[in-house]
Short mmCIF file of C-alpha atoms in Angstrom, two decimals:
data_model
loop_
_atom_site.label_atom_id
_atom_site.label_comp_id
_atom_site.label_asym_id
_atom_site.label_seq_id
_atom_site.Cartn_x
_atom_site.Cartn_y
_atom_site.Cartn_z
CA UNK F 15 145.02 59.16 -15.35
CA UNK F 16 143.54 58.58 -18.84
CA UNK F 17 144.72 60.54 -21.63
CA UNK F 18 143.12 60.93 -25.21
CA UNK F 19 145.35 61.80 -28.02
CA UNK F 20 144.19 63.12 -31.34
CA UNK F 21 146.13 63.30 -34.62
CA UNK F 22 146.77 65.24 -36.59
CA UNK F 23 146.47 68.46 -34.51
CA UNK F 24 145.75 70.46 -37.57
CA UNK F 25 144.44 69.64 -41.04
CA UNK F 26 144.12 71.75 -44.10
CA UNK F 27 142.35 70.10 -47.00
CA UNK F 28 140.77 71.10 -50.35
CA UNK F 29 137.21 71.05 -50.86
CA UNK F 30 136.09 67.46 -52.02
CA UNK F 31 138.96 65.69 -50.47
CA UNK F 32 138.47 62.89 -47.98
CA UNK F 33 140.20 62.99 -44.45
CA UNK F 34 140.55 61.00 -41.32
CA UNK F 35 141.07 62.13 -37.73
CA UNK F 36 142.18 59.55 -35.16
CA UNK F 37 141.57 59.49 -31.33
CA UNK F 38 143.76 57.09 -29.10
CA UNK F 39 143.22 56.42 -25.53
CA UNK F 40 145.82 55.62 -22.97
CA UNK F 41 143.37 53.22 -21.15
CA UNK F 42 140.24 51.10 -21.82
CA UNK F 43 137.55 52.93 -23.53
CA UNK F 44 134.14 52.79 -22.18
CA UNK F 45 132.27 54.36 -25.03
CA UNK F 46 133.66 57.16 -27.38
CA UNK F 47 132.00 60.59 -28.13
CA UNK F 48 132.80 62.80 -31.07
CA UNK F 49 131.82 66.51 -30.97
CA UNK F 50 132.40 69.41 -33.39
CA UNK F 51 133.05 72.97 -32.40
CA UNK F 52 132.58 75.90 -34.70
CA UNK F 53 135.36 78.65 -33.73
CA UNK F 54 134.02 80.75 -30.80
CA UNK F 55 131.08 78.62 -30.05
CA UNK F 56 130.15 75.67 -28.02
CA UNK F 57 130.24 71.80 -28.79
CA UNK F 58 127.84 70.06 -30.86
CA UNK F 59 127.45 66.34 -30.54
CA UNK F 60 128.19 64.34 -33.55
CA UNK F 61 128.18 60.51 -32.82
CA UNK F 62 128.48 58.21 -29.70
CA UNK F 63 130.16 54.89 -30.22
CA UNK F 64 129.53 52.06 -27.45
CA UNK F 65 130.85 48.87 -28.58
CA UNK F 66 134.06 47.50 -30.22
CA UNK F 67 133.63 47.36 -34.02
CA UNK F 68 130.70 49.77 -33.86
CA UNK F 69 130.47 52.20 -37.02
CA UNK F 70 128.03 55.07 -37.32
CA UNK F 71 127.53 57.64 -40.11
CA UNK F 72 125.64 60.88 -40.27
CA UNK F 73 125.58 62.46 -43.66
CA UNK F 74 129.20 62.43 -44.93
CA UNK F 75 130.86 61.67 -41.54
CA UNK F 76 131.69 58.00 -40.43
CA UNK F 77 133.04 57.09 -37.05
CA UNK F 78 134.43 53.80 -36.01
CA UNK F 79 135.55 52.40 -32.71
CA UNK F 80 138.27 49.74 -32.23
CA UNK F 81 138.15 48.72 -28.60
CA UNK F 82 141.06 46.31 -28.71
CA UNK F 83 143.40 49.20 -29.96
CA UNK F 84 141.77 51.59 -27.78
CA UNK F 85 141.13 54.09 -30.60
CA UNK F 86 138.51 55.73 -32.67
CA UNK F 87 138.48 57.30 -36.16
CA UNK F 88 136.36 59.86 -37.75
CA UNK F 89 136.23 59.91 -41.60
CA UNK F 90 134.74 62.87 -43.62
CA UNK F 91 134.20 62.04 -47.15
CA UNK F 92 134.00 64.74 -49.90
CA UNK F 93 134.77 67.52 -47.42
CA UNK F 94 133.10 70.93 -47.74
CA UNK F 95 133.79 74.38 -46.13
CA UNK F 96 130.74 73.49 -43.59
CA UNK F 97 132.89 70.83 -42.20
CA UNK F 98 135.52 73.23 -40.94
CA UNK F 99 136.03 73.49 -37.20
CA UNK F 100 137.56 71.56 -34.21
CA UNK F 101 136.76 68.09 -33.77
CA UNK F 102 137.09 66.59 -30.15
CA UNK F 103 136.79 63.12 -29.08
CA UNK F 104 135.57 62.45 -25.40
CA UNK F 105 135.59 59.33 -23.41
CA UNK F 106 134.68 58.22 -19.92
CA UNK F 107 137.63 57.98 -17.59
CA UNK F 108 137.96 55.16 -15.03
CA UNK F 109 136.45 57.43 -12.50
CA UNK F 110 133.33 57.98 -14.77
CA UNK F 111 134.32 61.50 -15.67
CA UNK F 112 133.87 62.97 -19.34
CA UNK F 113 137.48 63.82 -20.60
CA UNK F 114 138.45 65.18 -24.03
CA UNK F 115 141.43 64.88 -26.48
CA UNK F 116 143.45 67.85 -27.50
CA UNK F 117 141.30 68.53 -30.59
CA UNK F 118 141.97 68.68 -34.23
CA UNK F 119 141.48 71.88 -36.23
CA UNK F 120 140.14 71.36 -39.61
CA UNK F 121 140.30 73.94 -42.52
CA UNK F 122 138.62 73.36 -45.97
CA UNK F 123 139.45 75.53 -48.78
CA UNK F 124 137.65 75.95 -52.07
CA UNK V 8 114.00 74.75 -24.47
CA UNK V 9 117.07 76.67 -23.42
CA UNK V 10 119.40 73.69 -22.69
CA UNK V 11 122.68 74.71 -20.87
CA UNK V 12 122.81 78.61 -20.25
CA UNK V 13 126.06 80.21 -19.19
CA UNK V 14 126.47 83.65 -17.73
CA UNK V 15 128.39 85.96 -18.58
CA UNK V 16 129.32 85.46 -22.13
CA UNK V 17 132.36 87.64 -21.55
CA UNK V 18 134.25 88.93 -18.52
CA UNK V 19 137.60 90.79 -17.93
CA UNK V 20 138.96 90.63 -14.33
CA UNK V 21 141.92 92.31 -12.79
CA UNK V 22 144.36 89.89 -10.93
CA UNK V 23 143.22 89.07 -7.59
CA UNK V 24 139.57 89.94 -8.27
CA UNK V 25 136.97 87.13 -7.50
CA UNK V 26 134.04 86.22 -9.59
CA UNK V 27 131.31 83.44 -10.20
CA UNK V 28 130.55 81.77 -13.40
CA UNK V 29 126.94 80.77 -13.45
CA UNK V 30 125.52 77.68 -15.20
CA UNK V 31 121.90 76.45 -15.32
CA UNK V 32 120.36 73.46 -17.30
CA UNK V 33 116.67 72.88 -17.90
CA UNK V 34 116.73 69.17 -19.10
CA UNK V 35 116.55 67.55 -15.51
CA UNK V 36 119.96 66.20 -15.92
CA UNK V 37 121.79 64.74 -13.11
CA UNK V 38 125.36 65.27 -14.00
CA UNK V 39 127.03 68.61 -14.60
CA UNK V 40 130.75 69.62 -15.72
CA UNK V 41 133.00 72.48 -15.85
CA UNK V 42 135.76 72.72 -18.44
CA UNK V 43 138.43 75.20 -19.54
CA UNK V 44 139.67 75.26 -23.16
CA UNK V 45 142.93 76.89 -23.99
CA UNK V 46 144.59 76.95 -27.55
CA UNK V 47 146.01 73.50 -28.30
CA UNK V 48 144.81 72.02 -25.06
CA UNK V 49 141.41 70.79 -25.97
CA UNK V 50 138.91 70.59 -23.09
CA UNK V 51 140.18 69.92 -19.62
CA UNK V 52 137.92 69.17 -16.74
CA UNK V 53 137.96 71.35 -13.78
CA UNK V 54 135.17 70.04 -11.69
CA UNK V 55 132.40 67.47 -12.00
CA UNK V 56 129.15 66.93 -10.25
CA UNK V 57 127.56 63.38 -10.43
CA UNK V 58 124.38 64.52 -8.93
CA UNK V 59 122.82 67.12 -6.70
CA UNK V 60 124.84 67.66 -3.56
CA UNK V 61 128.02 66.02 -4.82
CA UNK V 62 130.95 67.34 -6.39
CA UNK V 63 134.60 66.00 -7.57
CA UNK V 64 137.85 67.44 -8.70
CA UNK V 65 138.55 67.05 -12.27
CA UNK V 66 142.11 67.43 -14.12
CA UNK V 67 142.74 70.99 -13.23
CA UNK V 68 140.94 72.10 -9.97
CA UNK V 69 143.40 74.36 -8.52
CA UNK V 70 142.31 77.79 -8.12
CA UNK V 71 138.66 77.12 -8.42
CA UNK V 72 135.60 76.14 -6.32
CA UNK V 73 132.28 74.80 -7.38
CA UNK V 74 128.72 74.65 -5.79
CA UNK V 75 125.97 72.59 -6.95
CA UNK V 76 123.14 74.71 -5.67
CA UNK V 77 120.39 72.36 -6.91
CA UNK V 78 119.76 70.16 -9.51
CA UNK V 79 119.66 72.88 -12.22
CA UNK V 80 122.59 75.13 -11.31
CA UNK V 81 126.21 74.41 -11.08
CA UNK V 82 128.53 77.43 -10.38
CA UNK V 83 132.32 77.95 -10.83
CA UNK V 84 134.05 80.42 -8.52
CA UNK V 85 137.55 82.06 -9.01
CA UNK V 86 138.42 83.31 -5.46
CA UNK V 87 141.36 85.19 -6.60
CA UNK V 88 141.84 85.41 -10.37
CA UNK V 89 145.31 84.92 -11.92
CA UNK V 90 146.22 85.64 -15.51
CA UNK V 91 146.90 81.77 -16.10
CA UNK V 92 143.07 81.47 -15.65
CA UNK V 93 142.59 83.43 -18.89
CA UNK V 94 140.50 80.95 -20.94
CA UNK V 95 137.22 79.88 -22.31
CA UNK V 96 134.92 78.11 -19.78
CA UNK V 97 132.36 75.75 -20.82
CA UNK V 98 129.49 74.08 -18.70
CA UNK V 99 128.02 70.86 -19.68
CA UNK V 100 125.30 68.55 -18.49
CA UNK V 101 124.28 64.95 -19.04
CA UNK V 102 121.31 62.78 -17.95
CA UNK V 103 123.48 60.37 -16.08
CA UNK V 104 127.17 59.52 -15.90
CA UNK V 105 129.02 58.95 -19.07
CA UNK V 106 129.76 55.32 -18.60
CA UNK V 107 126.02 55.03 -19.02
CA UNK V 108 126.53 56.24 -22.61
CA UNK V 109 124.51 59.50 -22.47
CA UNK V 110 125.28 62.40 -24.49
CA UNK V 111 126.58 65.64 -22.90
CA UNK V 112 125.31 68.99 -23.82
CA UNK V 113 127.17 72.14 -23.74
CA UNK V 114 126.70 75.82 -23.10
CA UNK V 115 127.99 78.45 -25.33
CA UNK V 116 130.95 79.19 -23.17
CA UNK V 117 132.29 82.23 -21.09
CA UNK V 118 135.36 83.98 -22.37
CA UNK V 119 137.36 85.26 -19.43
CA UNK V 120 140.35 87.43 -19.42
CA UNK V 121 142.41 88.19 -16.33
CA UNK V 122 144.83 91.11 -16.69
#
């Protein structure tokens, strides 16, 4: 079965610093989703990447998809306390089910 | 527009008790999902329904049953709850299957504790 591995598992950064979260798939990627979850709440959709080499940005968050390497990265520029939460990558499995990585917990301190 | 609604939000069960988690969406979506979230484990797929009348097992289906009552509703049943089923459960829906690159929308979750 397909697995998504995220790194790092946990990240603590000072406000204003840049950071990157990675998501690596054990099998071919058919699109890659990034979600954010605030503690104790549901998931909020951030971005969807469909093609190799695709890059999307929303405010200070940029995501890229490297299809050949079967991985995606999420980069946050000049982090703020509002960026804190759990970031999850999701992908379509070979049987067309939406599966998720283990998540990256981000804390941003002033 | 409510999106995906889950009930209840919180539940405490005794070992061996049964219960059904309800999920309804008002977006006319075809696909619906049930996940559980445990610390350090991300979201794991329990069951999936690609369309009304169809269901399929996910990564961790043991101990659960589902019912796709109609296009709007997808319920998750625990026949005999066990402490290992203590978790936060999320329901989600999407217009089509994920290989068609459609966004999935999530409910707010049900926090279940089995004692």
